[in-house]
Amino acid sequence: MLKTAKDLSVRFEMAAPCAEILGKIPVWHHFGLKEGIRRMNSTDRNRCLQTNHGIEYVSDVVEIVNRQENERHEENDHCRCEGCCFDREVLHCEKPGSCVVAAARLLDRLSPRWDPRKAGQDDGLGLSEEEREHNVEARESGG
């Protein structure tokens, strides 16, 4: 679908995508990525995210980045939190702390509209309670 859209010079648009939908978008060729992503894709950590961690979708990146919320996670490559130990021992990642940072940078490269960390935030386009009540009254009175 993305290749066809590119071939036809068509842009993908969505009114207000929810975090669930945003998570299902392939991250490595994401249409919401800002400039410089090609260079970023070729870093050692991003290659590790692709090959060792099996990162394909935005939700995969979010899962790794959420590790920063864990009290036991340390921002270094010797972190002993459960996620980093798993990455080191099972996925053979040499620098799990650096991969967490690289994953966060990858999400930071998404334009705000496509960043699942910002999904559901008030965009200022909703109606206030007073405006909703006014609309109900207008519908009921036929005007």
PDB file of N, CA and C in Angstrom, residues 60-131:
ATOM      1  N   ASP A  60       6.416  -1.650  18.559  1.00  0.00           N
ATOM      2  CA  ASP A  60       7.625  -2.332  19.028  1.00  0.00           C
ATOM      3  C   ASP A  60       8.591  -1.324  19.642  1.00  0.00           C
ATOM      4  N   VAL A  61       8.706  -0.163  19.010  1.00  0.00           N
ATOM      5  CA  VAL A  61       9.598   0.888  19.508  1.00  0.00           C
ATOM      6  C   VAL A  61       9.074   1.415  20.839  1.00  0.00           C
ATOM      7  N   VAL A  62       7.770   1.649  20.916  1.00  0.00           N
ATOM      8  CA  VAL A  62       7.156   2.163  22.143  1.00  0.00           C
ATOM      9  C   VAL A  62       7.415   1.210  23.303  1.00  0.00           C
ATOM     10  N   GLU A  63       7.318  -0.091  23.043  1.00  0.00           N
ATOM     11  CA  GLU A  63       7.544  -1.091  24.092  1.00  0.00           C
ATOM     12  C   GLU A  63       8.947  -0.960  24.687  1.00  0.00           C
ATOM     13  N   ILE A  64       9.935  -0.753  23.842  1.00  0.00           N
ATOM     14  CA  ILE A  64      11.307  -0.595  24.337  1.00  0.00           C
ATOM     15  C   ILE A  64      11.465   0.736  25.065  1.00  0.00           C
ATOM     16  N   VAL A  65      10.909   1.796  24.506  1.00  0.00           N
ATOM     17  CA  VAL A  65      11.030   3.121  25.119  1.00  0.00           C
ATOM     18  C   VAL A  65      10.345   3.154  26.483  1.00  0.00           C
ATOM     19  N   ASN A  66       9.240   2.435  26.634  1.00  0.00           N
ATOM     20  CA  ASN A  66       8.527   2.412  27.916  1.00  0.00           C
ATOM     21  C   ASN A  66       9.368   1.836  29.046  1.00  0.00           C
ATOM     22  N   ARG A  67      10.428   1.167  28.689  1.00  0.00           N
ATOM     23  CA  ARG A  67      11.343   0.644  29.698  1.00  0.00           C
ATOM     24  C   ARG A  67      11.907   1.778  30.554  1.00  0.00           C
ATOM     25  N   GLN A  68      11.986   2.977  30.003  1.00  0.00           N
ATOM     26  CA  GLN A  68      12.501   4.129  30.744  1.00  0.00           C
ATOM     27  C   GLN A  68      11.620   4.467  31.940  1.00  0.00           C
ATOM     28  N   GLU A  69      10.365   4.022  31.915  1.00  0.00           N
ATOM     29  CA  GLU A  69       9.438   4.258  33.021  1.00  0.00           C
ATOM     30  C   GLU A  69       9.721   3.330  34.208  1.00  0.00           C
ATOM     31  N   ASN A  70      10.426   2.238  33.960  1.00  0.00           N
ATOM     32  CA  ASN A  70      10.723   1.248  34.989  1.00  0.00           C
ATOM     33  C   ASN A  70      11.740   1.818  35.976  1.00  0.00           C
ATOM     34  N   GLU A  71      11.414   1.775  37.261  1.00  0.00           N
ATOM     35  CA  GLU A  71      12.314   2.288  38.302  1.00  0.00           C
ATOM     36  C   GLU A  71      13.666   1.585  38.290  1.00  0.00           C
ATOM     37  N   ARG A  72      13.683   0.326  37.907  1.00  0.00           N
ATOM     38  CA  ARG A  72      14.921  -0.451  37.951  1.00  0.00           C
ATOM     39  C   ARG A  72      15.804  -0.233  36.722  1.00  0.00           C
ATOM     40  N   HIS A  73      15.257   0.399  35.674  1.00  0.00           N
ATOM     41  CA  HIS A  73      16.041   0.630  34.457  1.00  0.00           C
ATOM     42  C   HIS A  73      17.047   1.752  34.689  1.00  0.00           C
ATOM     43  N   GLU A  74      18.268   1.527  34.251  1.00  0.00           N
ATOM     44  CA  GLU A  74      19.320   2.542  34.325  1.00  0.00           C
ATOM     45  C   GLU A  74      19.721   2.922  32.910  1.00  0.00           C
ATOM     46  N   GLU A  75      20.016   4.176  32.712  1.00  0.00           N
ATOM     47  CA  GLU A  75      20.382   4.670  31.379  1.00  0.00           C
ATOM     48  C   GLU A  75      21.841   4.359  31.064  1.00  0.00           C
ATOM     49  N   ASN A  76      22.179   3.081  31.046  1.00  0.00           N
ATOM     50  CA  ASN A  76      23.527   2.669  30.635  1.00  0.00           C
ATOM     51  C   ASN A  76      23.454   1.249  30.078  1.00  0.00           C
ATOM     52  N   ASP A  77      24.539   0.814  29.473  1.00  0.00           N
ATOM     53  CA  ASP A  77      24.546  -0.497  28.820  1.00  0.00           C
ATOM     54  C   ASP A  77      24.739  -1.658  29.791  1.00  0.00           C
ATOM     55  N   HIS A  78      24.912  -1.349  31.071  1.00  0.00           N
ATOM     56  CA  HIS A  78      25.085  -2.392  32.088  1.00  0.00           C
ATOM     57  C   HIS A  78      23.843  -2.521  32.960  1.00  0.00           C
ATOM     58  N   CYS A  79      22.745  -1.934  32.519  1.00  0.00           N
ATOM     59  CA  CYS A  79      21.488  -1.971  33.260  1.00  0.00           C
ATOM     60  C   CYS A  79      21.097  -3.425  33.540  1.00  0.00           C
ATOM     61  N   ARG A  80      20.588  -3.673  34.749  1.00  0.00           N
ATOM     62  CA  ARG A  80      20.202  -5.024  35.148  1.00  0.00           C
ATOM     63  C   ARG A  80      18.678  -5.178  35.258  1.00  0.00           C
ATOM     64  N   CYS A  81      17.926  -4.248  34.672  1.00  0.00           N
ATOM     65  CA  CYS A  81      16.466  -4.413  34.710  1.00  0.00           C
ATOM     66  C   CYS A  81      16.097  -5.639  33.875  1.00  0.00           C
ATOM     67  N   GLU A  82      14.910  -6.144  34.093  1.00  0.00           N
ATOM     68  CA  GLU A  82      14.469  -7.375  33.429  1.00  0.00           C
ATOM     69  C   GLU A  82      14.533  -7.267  31.902  1.00  0.00           C
ATOM     70  N   GLY A  83      14.063  -6.149  31.360  1.00  0.00           N
ATOM     71  CA  GLY A  83      14.050  -5.973  29.909  1.00  0.00           C
ATOM     72  C   GLY A  83      15.443  -5.955  29.310  1.00  0.00           C
ATOM     73  N   CYS A  84      16.362  -5.230  29.950  1.00  0.00           N
ATOM     74  CA  CYS A  84      17.731  -5.145  29.425  1.00  0.00           C
ATOM     75  C   CYS A  84      18.457  -6.485  29.569  1.00  0.00           C
ATOM     76  N   CYS A  85      18.218  -7.201  30.659  1.00  0.00           N
ATOM     77  CA  CYS A  85      18.829  -8.532  30.825  1.00  0.00           C
ATOM     78  C   CYS A  85      18.327  -9.481  29.739  1.00  0.00           C
ATOM     79  N   PHE A  86      17.039  -9.425  29.456  1.00  0.00           N
ATOM     80  CA  PHE A  86      16.472 -10.254  28.392  1.00  0.00           C
ATOM     81  C   PHE A  86      17.128  -9.919  27.056  1.00  0.00           C
ATOM     82  N   ASP A  87      17.225  -8.625  26.769  1.00  0.00           N
ATOM     83  CA  ASP A  87      17.831  -8.199  25.501  1.00  0.00           C
ATOM     84  C   ASP A  87      19.271  -8.690  25.387  1.00  0.00           C
ATOM     85  N   ARG A  88      20.002  -8.583  26.476  1.00  0.00           N
ATOM     86  CA  ARG A  88      21.413  -8.968  26.469  1.00  0.00           C
ATOM     87  C   ARG A  88      21.573 -10.483  26.331  1.00  0.00           C
ATOM     88  N   GLU A  89      20.800 -11.239  27.122  1.00  0.00           N
ATOM     89  CA  GLU A  89      20.993 -12.689  27.197  1.00  0.00           C
ATOM     90  C   GLU A  89      20.276 -13.459  26.082  1.00  0.00           C
ATOM     91  N   VAL A  90      19.080 -13.049  25.737  1.00  0.00           N
ATOM     92  CA  VAL A  90      18.286 -13.800  24.762  1.00  0.00           C
ATOM     93  C   VAL A  90      18.428 -13.229  23.345  1.00  0.00           C
ATOM     94  N   LEU A  91      18.392 -11.909  23.241  1.00  0.00           N
ATOM     95  CA  LEU A  91      18.452 -11.280  21.918  1.00  0.00           C
ATOM     96  C   LEU A  91      19.882 -10.972  21.475  1.00  0.00           C
ATOM     97  N   HIS A  92      20.838 -11.202  22.362  1.00  0.00           N
ATOM     98  CA  HIS A  92      22.263 -10.976  22.070  1.00  0.00           C
ATOM     99  C   HIS A  92      22.560  -9.522  21.721  1.00  0.00           C
ATOM    100  N   CYS A  93      21.881  -8.615  22.394  1.00  0.00           N
ATOM    101  CA  CYS A  93      22.131  -7.184  22.229  1.00  0.00           C
ATOM    102  C   CYS A  93      23.292  -6.808  23.143  1.00  0.00           C
ATOM    103  N   GLU A  94      24.319  -6.200  22.574  1.00  0.00           N
ATOM    104  CA  GLU A  94      25.505  -5.833  23.350  1.00  0.00           C
ATOM    105  C   GLU A  94      25.305  -4.563  24.164  1.00  0.00           C
ATOM    106  N   LYS A  95      24.401  -3.698  23.726  1.00  0.00           N
ATOM    107  CA  LYS A  95      24.214  -2.405  24.381  1.00  0.00           C
ATOM    108  C   LYS A  95      22.724  -2.082  24.533  1.00  0.00           C
ATOM    109  N   PRO A  96      22.026  -2.797  25.420  1.00  0.00           N
ATOM    110  CA  PRO A  96      20.579  -2.577  25.536  1.00  0.00           C
ATOM    111  C   PRO A  96      20.208  -1.163  25.975  1.00  0.00           C
ATOM    112  N   GLY A  97      21.012  -0.567  26.844  1.00  0.00           N
ATOM    113  CA  GLY A  97      20.728   0.809  27.265  1.00  0.00           C
ATOM    114  C   GLY A  97      20.794   1.775  26.095  1.00  0.00           C
ATOM    115  N   SER A  98      21.785   1.584  25.244  1.00  0.00           N
ATOM    116  CA  SER A  98      21.922   2.436  24.055  1.00  0.00           C
ATOM    117  C   SER A  98      20.788   2.192  23.068  1.00  0.00           C
ATOM    118  N   CYS A  99      20.294   0.964  23.008  1.00  0.00           N
ATOM    119  CA  CYS A  99      19.168   0.666  22.119  1.00  0.00           C
ATOM    120  C   CYS A  99      17.894   1.347  22.610  1.00  0.00           C
ATOM    121  N   VAL A 100      17.718   1.437  23.929  1.00  0.00           N
ATOM    122  CA  VAL A 100      16.560   2.146  24.478  1.00  0.00           C
ATOM    123  C   VAL A 100      16.620   3.615  24.069  1.00  0.00           C
ATOM    124  N   VAL A 101      17.805   4.209  24.184  1.00  0.00           N
ATOM    125  CA  VAL A 101      17.983   5.615  23.799  1.00  0.00           C
ATOM    126  C   VAL A 101      17.748   5.790  22.299  1.00  0.00           C
ATOM    127  N   ALA A 102      18.269   4.874  21.488  1.00  0.00           N
ATOM    128  CA  ALA A 102      18.078   4.948  20.029  1.00  0.00           C
ATOM    129  C   ALA A 102      16.598   4.823  19.677  1.00  0.00           C
ATOM    130  N   ALA A 103      15.876   3.959  20.389  1.00  0.00           N
ATOM    131  CA  ALA A 103      14.441   3.796  20.141  1.00  0.00           C
ATOM    132  C   ALA A 103      13.694   5.093  20.471  1.00  0.00           C
ATOM    133  N   ALA A 104      14.068   5.730  21.570  1.00  0.00           N
ATOM    134  CA  ALA A 104      13.435   7.004  21.939  1.00  0.00           C
ATOM    135  C   ALA A 104      13.719   8.067  20.880  1.00  0.00           C
ATOM    136  N   ARG A 105      14.939   8.092  20.377  1.00  0.00           N
ATOM    137  CA  ARG A 105      15.285   9.055  19.318  1.00  0.00           C
ATOM    138  C   ARG A 105      14.468   8.796  18.057  1.00  0.00           C
ATOM    139  N   LEU A 106      14.214   7.528  17.794  1.00  0.00           N
ATOM    140  CA  LEU A 106      13.413   7.174  16.625  1.00  0.00           C
ATOM    141  C   LEU A 106      11.999   7.736  16.763  1.00  0.00           C
ATOM    142  N   LEU A 107      11.400   7.580  17.946  1.00  0.00           N
ATOM    143  CA  LEU A 107      10.066   8.153  18.171  1.00  0.00           C
ATOM    144  C   LEU A 107      10.112   9.676  18.110  1.00  0.00           C
ATOM    145  N   ASP A 108      11.209  10.258  18.600  1.00  0.00           N
ATOM    146  CA  ASP A 108      11.349  11.716  18.557  1.00  0.00           C
ATOM    147  C   ASP A 108      11.403  12.238  17.128  1.00  0.00           C
ATOM    148  N   ARG A 109      11.790  11.389  16.190  1.00  0.00           N
ATOM    149  CA  ARG A 109      11.874  11.779  14.779  1.00  0.00           C
ATOM    150  C   ARG A 109      10.504  11.801  14.094  1.00  0.00           C
ATOM    151  N   LEU A 110       9.483  11.252  14.761  1.00  0.00           N
ATOM    152  CA  LEU A 110       8.133  11.288  14.196  1.00  0.00           C
ATOM    153  C   LEU A 110       7.542  12.678  14.390  1.00  0.00           C
ATOM    154  N   SER A 111       6.823  13.155  13.394  1.00  0.00           N
ATOM    155  CA  SER A 111       6.129  14.427  13.583  1.00  0.00           C
ATOM    156  C   SER A 111       5.084  14.204  14.680  1.00  0.00           C
ATOM    157  N   PRO A 112       4.757  15.235  15.457  1.00  0.00           N
ATOM    158  CA  PRO A 112       3.854  15.069  16.608  1.00  0.00           C
ATOM    159  C   PRO A 112       2.549  14.358  16.277  1.00  0.00           C
ATOM    160  N   ARG A 113       2.017  14.596  15.098  1.00  0.00           N
ATOM    161  CA  ARG A 113       0.749  13.964  14.706  1.00  0.00           C
ATOM    162  C   ARG A 113       0.857  12.444  14.682  1.00  0.00           C
ATOM    163  N   TRP A 114       2.034  11.899  14.378  1.00  0.00           N
ATOM    164  CA  TRP A 114       2.219  10.464  14.227  1.00  0.00           C
ATOM    165  C   TRP A 114       2.911   9.821  15.420  1.00  0.00           C
ATOM    166  N   ASP A 115       3.196  10.588  16.447  1.00  0.00           N
ATOM    167  CA  ASP A 115       3.874  10.073  17.636  1.00  0.00           C
ATOM    168  C   ASP A 115       2.837   9.492  18.596  1.00  0.00           C
ATOM    169  N   PRO A 116       2.867   8.179  18.837  1.00  0.00           N
ATOM    170  CA  PRO A 116       1.849   7.568  19.699  1.00  0.00           C
ATOM    171  C   PRO A 116       1.911   8.062  21.141  1.00  0.00           C
ATOM    172  N   ARG A 117       3.045   8.620  21.552  1.00  0.00           N
ATOM    173  CA  ARG A 117       3.140   9.168  22.905  1.00  0.00           C
ATOM    174  C   ARG A 117       2.273  10.408  23.047  1.00  0.00           C
ATOM    175  N   LYS A 118       1.920  11.013  21.937  1.00  0.00           N
ATOM    176  CA  LYS A 118       1.106  12.231  21.958  1.00  0.00           C
ATOM    177  C   LYS A 118      -0.340  11.970  21.526  1.00  0.00           C
ATOM    178  N   ALA A 119      -0.664  10.746  21.184  1.00  0.00           N
ATOM    179  CA  ALA A 119      -2.021  10.403  20.730  1.00  0.00           C
ATOM    180  C   ALA A 119      -3.020  10.655  21.848  1.00  0.00           C
ATOM    181  N   GLY A 120      -4.150  11.182  21.472  1.00  0.00           N
ATOM    182  CA  GLY A 120      -5.206  11.426  22.445  1.00  0.00           C
ATOM    183  C   GLY A 120      -5.062  12.737  23.181  1.00  0.00           C
ATOM    184  N   GLN A 121      -3.977  13.470  22.940  1.00  0.00           N
ATOM    185  CA  GLN A 121      -3.841  14.769  23.578  1.00  0.00           C
ATOM    186  C   GLN A 121      -4.811  15.735  22.923  1.00  0.00           C
ATOM    187  N   ASP A 122      -5.279  16.679  23.696  1.00  0.00           N
ATOM    188  CA  ASP A 122      -6.251  17.641  23.187  1.00  0.00           C
ATOM    189  C   ASP A 122      -5.628  18.470  22.073  1.00  0.00           C
ATOM    190  N   ASP A 123      -6.263  18.446  20.913  1.00  0.00           N
ATOM    191  CA  ASP A 123      -5.755  19.213  19.776  1.00  0.00           C
ATOM    192  C   ASP A 123      -6.444  20.566  19.650  1.00  0.00           C
ATOM    193  N   GLY A 124      -7.332  20.876  20.596  1.00  0.00           N
ATOM    194  CA  GLY A 124      -8.016  22.159  20.576  1.00  0.00           C
ATOM    195  C   GLY A 124      -9.177  22.216  19.598  1.00  0.00           C
ATOM    196  N   LEU A 125      -9.477  21.099  18.959  1.00  0.00           N
ATOM    197  CA  LEU A 125     -10.538  21.096  17.954  1.00  0.00           C
ATOM    198  C   LEU A 125     -11.869  20.576  18.491  1.00  0.00           C
ATOM    199  N   GLY A 126     -11.883  20.089  19.716  1.00  0.00           N
ATOM    200  CA  GLY A 126     -13.116  19.559  20.289  1.00  0.00           C
ATOM    201  C   GLY A 126     -14.048  20.670  20.745  1.00  0.00           C
ATOM    202  N   LEU A 127     -15.280  20.307  21.029  1.00  0.00           N
ATOM    203  CA  LEU A 127     -16.269  21.270  21.501  1.00  0.00           C
ATOM    204  C   LEU A 127     -16.269  21.314  23.021  1.00  0.00           C
ATOM    205  N   SER A 128     -16.509  22.506  23.563  1.00  0.00           N
ATOM    206  CA  SER A 128     -16.660  22.640  25.008  1.00  0.00           C
ATOM    207  C   SER A 128     -18.035  22.098  25.388  1.00  0.00           C
ATOM    208  N   GLU A 129     -18.255  21.906  26.681  1.00  0.00           N
ATOM    209  CA  GLU A 129     -19.550  21.419  27.151  1.00  0.00           C
ATOM    210  C   GLU A 129     -20.653  22.396  26.750  1.00  0.00           C
ATOM    211  N   GLU A 130     -20.373  23.676  26.860  1.00  0.00           N
ATOM    212  CA  GLU A 130     -21.352  24.706  26.492  1.00  0.00           C
ATOM    213  C   GLU A 130     -21.691  24.636  25.001  1.00  0.00           C
ATOM    214  N   GLU A 131     -20.685  24.438  24.158  1.00  0.00           N
ATOM    215  CA  GLU A 131     -20.916  24.335  22.713  1.00  0.00           C
ATOM    216  C   GLU A 131     -21.732  23.092  22.371  1.00  0.00           C
TER     217      GLU A 131
END
